[in-house]
Amino acid sequence: MLNTEVAHSARLWNYLLGGKDNFAADREAAEYALALMPELVQSARANREFLGRVVRHLAGEAGIRQFLDIGTGLPTANNTHEVAQAVAPGSRIVYVDNDPMVLVHARALLTSTSEGATDYIDADANDVERILQDAAKTLDFTEPITIMLLGIVNFIVDDAAAHAVVARLVEAVPPGSYLVISHPTLEVNGPAVEQSMRQWNESGAAPITARSRDEIAGFFDGLELLDPGVVTCSAWRPDPRHPGITDKVSEFAGVGRKPA
């Protein structure tokens, strides 16, 4: 059910990125956070630029043709399928989100090249078995898959539960698959991030947590962590031709490969 009286992260992120799919509660929460942490817009944009760089790398140099994007958020420019299929038209993408607003706009995520495919699953990130079962209708789990968890693991505030979700997803994909995570941290602008998160959690919105670099790196245990490791997402393999956001932001990111 769509609740417009309580802020939702997908709609808040949409507002920060200049979108129009948001409500007064989302804008109020965003402006409060921006008053504490003006770099939040940069964080949102840097995270989106990171998505583009990592998908281009994995669809290009790494040769990955399948992506499971959990915590999709509202459609905007350069969605995962658009980036991947621009590099490799045969790419297959499954999106997962549980926000009714995202579901309304899901058809924008279901455009595809004739060679590839896209699908959308209305599910919570914690419902891993359902996600895997439904994703198998579009993705081939005997071939490498990239699991994308951008700005979503932070909504699983219990550490054991978060590790269990990530571990089950990684277990389900074959060697040569990749795990991509971006996650807020207190290691950049810590006091402002902490106060902003406290306000968010007291608002009645879905609870959120920050984790340290080492805690985020822990989700990649058993995987081959690609250089440069877990870093502020603006510093993950920046493209000198399109520098984008270059400042450190409070969103850290990493990419790991499942070994043979």
Short mmCIF file of C-alpha atoms in Angstrom, two decimals:
data_model
loop_
_atom_site.label_atom_id
_atom_site.label_comp_id
_atom_site.label_asym_id
_atom_site.label_seq_id
_atom_site.Cartn_x
_atom_site.Cartn_y
_atom_site.Cartn_z
CA MET A 1 0.00 0.00 0.00
CA LEU A 2 1.30 3.44 -0.94
CA ASN A 3 1.75 5.63 2.15
CA THR A 4 2.43 9.23 1.14
CA GLU A 5 2.57 10.48 4.74
CA VAL A 6 5.86 8.74 5.58
CA ALA A 7 9.07 9.30 3.66
CA HIS A 8 10.37 6.45 1.52
CA SER A 9 14.00 6.06 0.50
CA ALA A 10 13.26 5.45 -3.20
CA ARG A 11 11.22 8.64 -3.43
CA LEU A 12 13.73 10.64 -1.36
CA TRP A 13 16.54 9.46 -3.66
CA ASN A 14 14.35 10.39 -6.64
CA TYR A 15 14.00 13.92 -5.24
CA LEU A 16 17.75 14.23 -4.69
CA LEU A 17 18.36 13.17 -8.30
CA GLY A 18 15.96 15.82 -9.59
CA GLY A 19 12.98 13.54 -10.21
CA LYS A 20 9.29 14.31 -9.71
CA ASP A 21 8.07 10.98 -8.29
CA ASN A 22 7.99 12.06 -4.64
CA PHE A 23 5.66 13.54 -2.06
CA ALA A 24 5.80 16.25 0.60
CA ALA A 25 7.02 13.85 3.29
CA ASP A 26 9.89 12.74 1.05
CA ARG A 27 10.87 16.31 0.21
CA GLU A 28 10.69 17.38 3.85
CA ALA A 29 12.93 14.48 4.93
CA ALA A 30 15.36 15.23 2.11
CA GLU A 31 15.59 18.93 2.94
CA TYR A 32 16.15 18.15 6.62
CA ALA A 33 18.95 15.78 5.70
CA LEU A 34 20.43 18.29 3.26
CA ALA A 35 20.50 20.98 5.96
CA LEU A 36 22.69 18.63 8.01
CA MET A 37 24.62 17.15 5.13
CA PRO A 38 24.69 19.25 1.95
CA GLU A 39 26.79 16.56 0.21
CA LEU A 40 23.77 14.21 0.17
CA VAL A 41 22.95 15.25 -3.40
CA GLN A 42 26.53 14.43 -4.35
CA SER A 43 26.20 11.05 -2.62
CA ALA A 44 23.07 10.25 -4.61
CA ARG A 45 24.67 11.27 -7.88
CA ALA A 46 27.99 9.55 -7.10
CA ASN A 47 26.12 6.33 -6.32
CA ARG A 48 24.30 6.56 -9.65
CA GLU A 49 27.56 7.22 -11.50
CA PHE A 50 29.08 4.21 -9.72
CA LEU A 51 26.23 2.05 -11.02
CA GLY A 52 27.00 3.12 -14.57
CA ARG A 53 30.74 2.47 -14.25
CA VAL A 54 30.41 -0.92 -12.63
CA VAL A 55 27.75 -2.19 -15.05
CA ARG A 56 29.78 -1.00 -18.04
CA HIS A 57 32.85 -2.77 -16.65
CA LEU A 58 31.04 -6.02 -15.89
CA ALA A 59 29.08 -6.13 -19.16
CA GLY A 60 32.19 -5.11 -21.08
CA GLU A 61 35.55 -6.30 -19.76
CA ALA A 62 34.12 -9.03 -17.50
CA GLY A 63 31.66 -10.34 -20.10
CA ILE A 64 28.72 -10.63 -17.70
CA ARG A 65 25.33 -10.90 -19.40
CA GLN A 66 22.98 -11.26 -16.41
CA PHE A 67 22.16 -8.81 -13.61
CA LEU A 68 19.93 -9.19 -10.55
CA ASP A 69 19.33 -5.64 -9.27
CA ILE A 70 17.75 -5.73 -5.80
CA GLY A 71 16.50 -2.46 -4.31
CA THR A 72 16.06 -0.92 -7.71
CA GLY A 73 14.51 2.38 -6.72
CA LEU A 74 12.50 4.57 -9.04
CA PRO A 75 13.44 4.49 -12.73
CA THR A 76 15.73 7.32 -13.81
CA ALA A 77 18.37 7.82 -16.47
CA ASN A 78 20.98 5.09 -17.03
CA ASN A 79 19.14 2.23 -15.39
CA THR A 80 20.99 -1.08 -15.16
CA HIS A 81 19.39 -2.58 -18.27
CA GLU A 82 20.08 0.54 -20.34
CA VAL A 83 23.76 0.57 -19.39
CA ALA A 84 24.25 -3.19 -19.76
CA GLN A 85 22.39 -3.52 -23.05
CA ALA A 86 24.20 -0.53 -24.54
CA VAL A 87 27.40 -2.57 -24.06
CA ALA A 88 25.96 -6.04 -24.68
CA PRO A 89 22.46 -6.04 -26.25
CA GLY A 90 21.83 -9.64 -25.19
CA SER A 91 22.04 -8.81 -21.46
CA ARG A 92 19.23 -10.03 -19.21
CA ILE A 93 18.22 -7.98 -16.17
CA VAL A 94 15.83 -8.67 -13.29
CA TYR A 95 14.85 -5.80 -11.00
CA VAL A 96 13.53 -6.26 -7.45
CA ASP A 97 11.83 -3.70 -5.21
CA ASN A 98 8.91 -3.55 -2.79
CA ASP A 99 7.87 0.10 -3.08
CA PRO A 100 4.40 0.46 -4.65
CA MET A 101 5.61 3.62 -6.42
CA VAL A 102 8.37 1.63 -8.12
CA LEU A 103 5.82 -1.00 -9.14
CA VAL A 104 3.68 1.70 -10.78
CA HIS A 105 6.67 2.75 -12.88
CA ALA A 106 8.06 -0.75 -13.43
CA ARG A 107 7.10 -0.80 -17.09
CA ALA A 108 9.82 1.82 -17.65
CA LEU A 109 12.26 -0.81 -16.40
CA LEU A 110 10.90 -3.50 -18.69
CA THR A 111 12.00 -2.02 -21.99
CA SER A 112 14.64 -4.19 -23.57
CA THR A 113 16.57 -4.87 -26.71
CA SER A 114 15.11 -7.65 -28.82
CA GLU A 115 18.20 -9.76 -28.04
CA GLY A 116 17.98 -9.34 -24.26
CA ALA A 117 15.29 -9.41 -21.58
CA THR A 118 14.14 -7.53 -18.48
CA ASP A 119 11.77 -8.47 -15.66
CA TYR A 120 10.53 -6.94 -12.41
CA ILE A 121 9.81 -8.73 -9.11
CA ASP A 122 7.71 -7.04 -6.42
CA ALA A 123 9.43 -8.41 -3.30
CA ASP A 124 11.29 -7.47 -0.12
CA ALA A 125 15.05 -7.95 -0.09
CA ASN A 126 14.68 -10.31 2.88
CA ASP A 127 12.50 -12.70 0.85
CA VAL A 128 15.52 -14.26 -0.83
CA GLU A 129 13.99 -17.60 -1.78
CA ARG A 130 11.11 -15.96 -3.60
CA ILE A 131 13.49 -13.59 -5.38
CA LEU A 132 15.67 -16.47 -6.53
CA GLN A 133 12.70 -18.56 -7.64
CA ASP A 134 11.12 -15.74 -9.66
CA ALA A 135 14.43 -14.50 -11.07
CA ALA A 136 15.10 -17.97 -12.48
CA LYS A 137 12.27 -17.38 -14.96
CA THR A 138 14.51 -14.81 -16.71
CA LEU A 139 18.06 -15.57 -15.57
CA ASP A 140 20.06 -18.76 -16.07
CA PHE A 141 21.59 -19.66 -12.69
CA THR A 142 24.12 -21.97 -14.33
CA GLU A 143 25.77 -18.91 -15.91
CA PRO A 144 27.46 -15.98 -14.09
CA ILE A 145 25.15 -13.33 -12.63
CA THR A 146 25.91 -9.97 -11.07
CA ILE A 147 24.01 -9.38 -7.81
CA MET A 148 23.54 -5.65 -7.33
CA LEU A 149 22.72 -4.37 -3.83
CA LEU A 150 23.04 -0.60 -4.13
CA GLY A 151 21.79 1.25 -1.06
CA ILE A 152 19.68 -1.69 0.14
CA VAL A 153 21.73 -3.75 2.65
CA ASN A 154 21.63 -0.72 4.96
CA PHE A 155 17.89 -1.36 5.38
CA ILE A 156 18.66 -4.76 6.93
CA VAL A 157 19.80 -3.30 10.22
CA ASP A 158 20.50 -6.60 11.99
CA ASP A 159 24.04 -7.63 11.03
CA ALA A 160 23.38 -11.38 11.17
CA ALA A 161 20.28 -11.05 8.99
CA ALA A 162 22.12 -8.83 6.49
CA HIS A 163 24.98 -11.32 6.20
CA ALA A 164 22.53 -14.18 5.81
CA VAL A 165 20.74 -12.45 2.91
CA VAL A 166 23.97 -11.61 1.10
CA ALA A 167 25.45 -15.07 1.70
CA ARG A 168 22.35 -16.84 0.36
CA LEU A 169 22.34 -14.72 -2.79
CA VAL A 170 26.03 -15.41 -3.41
CA GLU A 171 25.51 -19.12 -2.70
CA ALA A 172 22.81 -19.27 -5.39
CA VAL A 173 24.99 -18.00 -8.25
CA PRO A 174 27.83 -19.91 -9.95
CA PRO A 175 31.56 -19.15 -9.87
CA GLY A 176 32.47 -16.17 -12.02
CA SER A 177 29.47 -14.21 -10.69
CA TYR A 178 29.86 -10.82 -9.04
CA LEU A 179 28.52 -9.05 -5.95
CA VAL A 180 28.15 -5.25 -6.03
CA ILE A 181 27.32 -3.33 -2.84
CA SER A 182 27.02 0.35 -2.04
CA HIS A 183 26.28 1.31 1.55
CA PRO A 184 26.21 4.48 3.71
CA THR A 185 28.99 4.93 6.23
CA LEU A 186 29.90 7.23 9.10
CA GLU A 187 33.50 7.42 7.91
CA VAL A 188 32.76 10.51 5.79
CA ASN A 189 30.81 13.38 7.44
CA GLY A 190 30.08 11.03 10.33
CA PRO A 191 28.22 13.32 12.78
CA ALA A 192 25.94 14.68 10.04
CA VAL A 193 25.20 11.21 8.66
CA GLU A 194 24.47 9.91 12.16
CA GLN A 195 22.09 12.76 13.00
CA SER A 196 20.36 12.50 9.63
CA MET A 197 19.86 8.74 10.09
CA ARG A 198 18.54 9.26 13.60
CA GLN A 199 15.93 11.68 12.28
CA TRP A 200 15.01 9.26 9.50
CA ASN A 201 14.61 6.34 11.90
CA GLU A 202 12.45 8.41 14.25
CA SER A 203 10.14 9.47 11.40
CA GLY A 204 8.44 6.09 11.07
CA ALA A 205 10.20 5.31 7.79
CA ALA A 206 11.89 1.94 7.24
CA PRO A 207 14.89 1.85 9.63
CA ILE A 208 18.36 2.34 8.21
CA THR A 209 21.90 1.85 9.48
CA ALA A 210 25.42 2.86 8.51
CA ARG A 211 28.38 0.47 8.54
CA SER A 212 32.13 0.97 8.59
CA ARG A 213 34.46 0.19 5.71
CA ASP A 214 35.52 -3.03 7.45
CA GLU A 215 31.91 -4.05 8.10
CA ILE A 216 30.99 -3.45 4.45
CA ALA A 217 34.08 -5.37 3.35
CA GLY A 218 32.85 -8.27 5.49
CA PHE A 219 30.02 -8.89 3.04
CA PHE A 220 32.67 -9.83 0.47
CA ASP A 221 34.28 -12.53 2.61
CA GLY A 222 35.12 -15.51 0.41
CA LEU A 223 35.03 -13.39 -2.76
CA GLU A 224 37.85 -11.85 -4.77
CA LEU A 225 37.51 -8.13 -4.04
CA LEU A 226 38.27 -6.08 -7.15
CA ASP A 227 40.65 -3.12 -6.92
CA PRO A 228 40.45 -0.57 -5.41
CA GLY A 229 38.52 -2.47 -2.72
CA VAL A 230 35.82 -0.84 -0.59
CA VAL A 231 36.08 2.90 -1.18
CA THR A 232 33.90 5.98 -1.34
CA CYS A 233 31.83 5.21 -4.44
CA SER A 234 33.14 8.26 -6.32
CA ALA A 235 36.63 6.69 -6.14
CA TRP A 236 35.69 3.29 -7.59
CA ARG A 237 37.49 3.22 -10.94
CA PRO A 238 36.63 6.80 -11.98
CA ASP A 239 36.48 7.41 -15.71
CA PRO A 240 38.86 10.29 -16.59
CA ARG A 241 36.79 10.97 -19.71
CA HIS A 242 33.68 11.58 -17.58
CA PRO A 243 34.96 12.55 -14.09
CA GLY A 244 31.55 13.25 -12.55
CA ILE A 245 31.59 13.50 -8.75
CA THR A 246 35.19 13.37 -7.51
CA ASP A 247 34.76 14.37 -3.85
CA LYS A 248 34.58 11.76 -1.10
CA VAL A 249 30.97 10.96 -0.27
CA SER A 250 29.37 9.04 2.59
CA GLU A 251 28.42 6.11 0.36
CA PHE A 252 31.06 3.37 0.17
CA ALA A 253 31.09 0.68 -2.51
CA GLY A 254 32.84 -2.51 -3.52
CA VAL A 255 32.73 -5.28 -6.12
CA GLY A 256 33.65 -8.91 -5.51
CA ARG A 257 33.96 -11.94 -7.80
CA LYS A 258 32.93 -15.45 -6.75
CA PRO A 259 35.96 -17.68 -7.33
CA ALA A 260 35.95 -21.18 -8.78
#
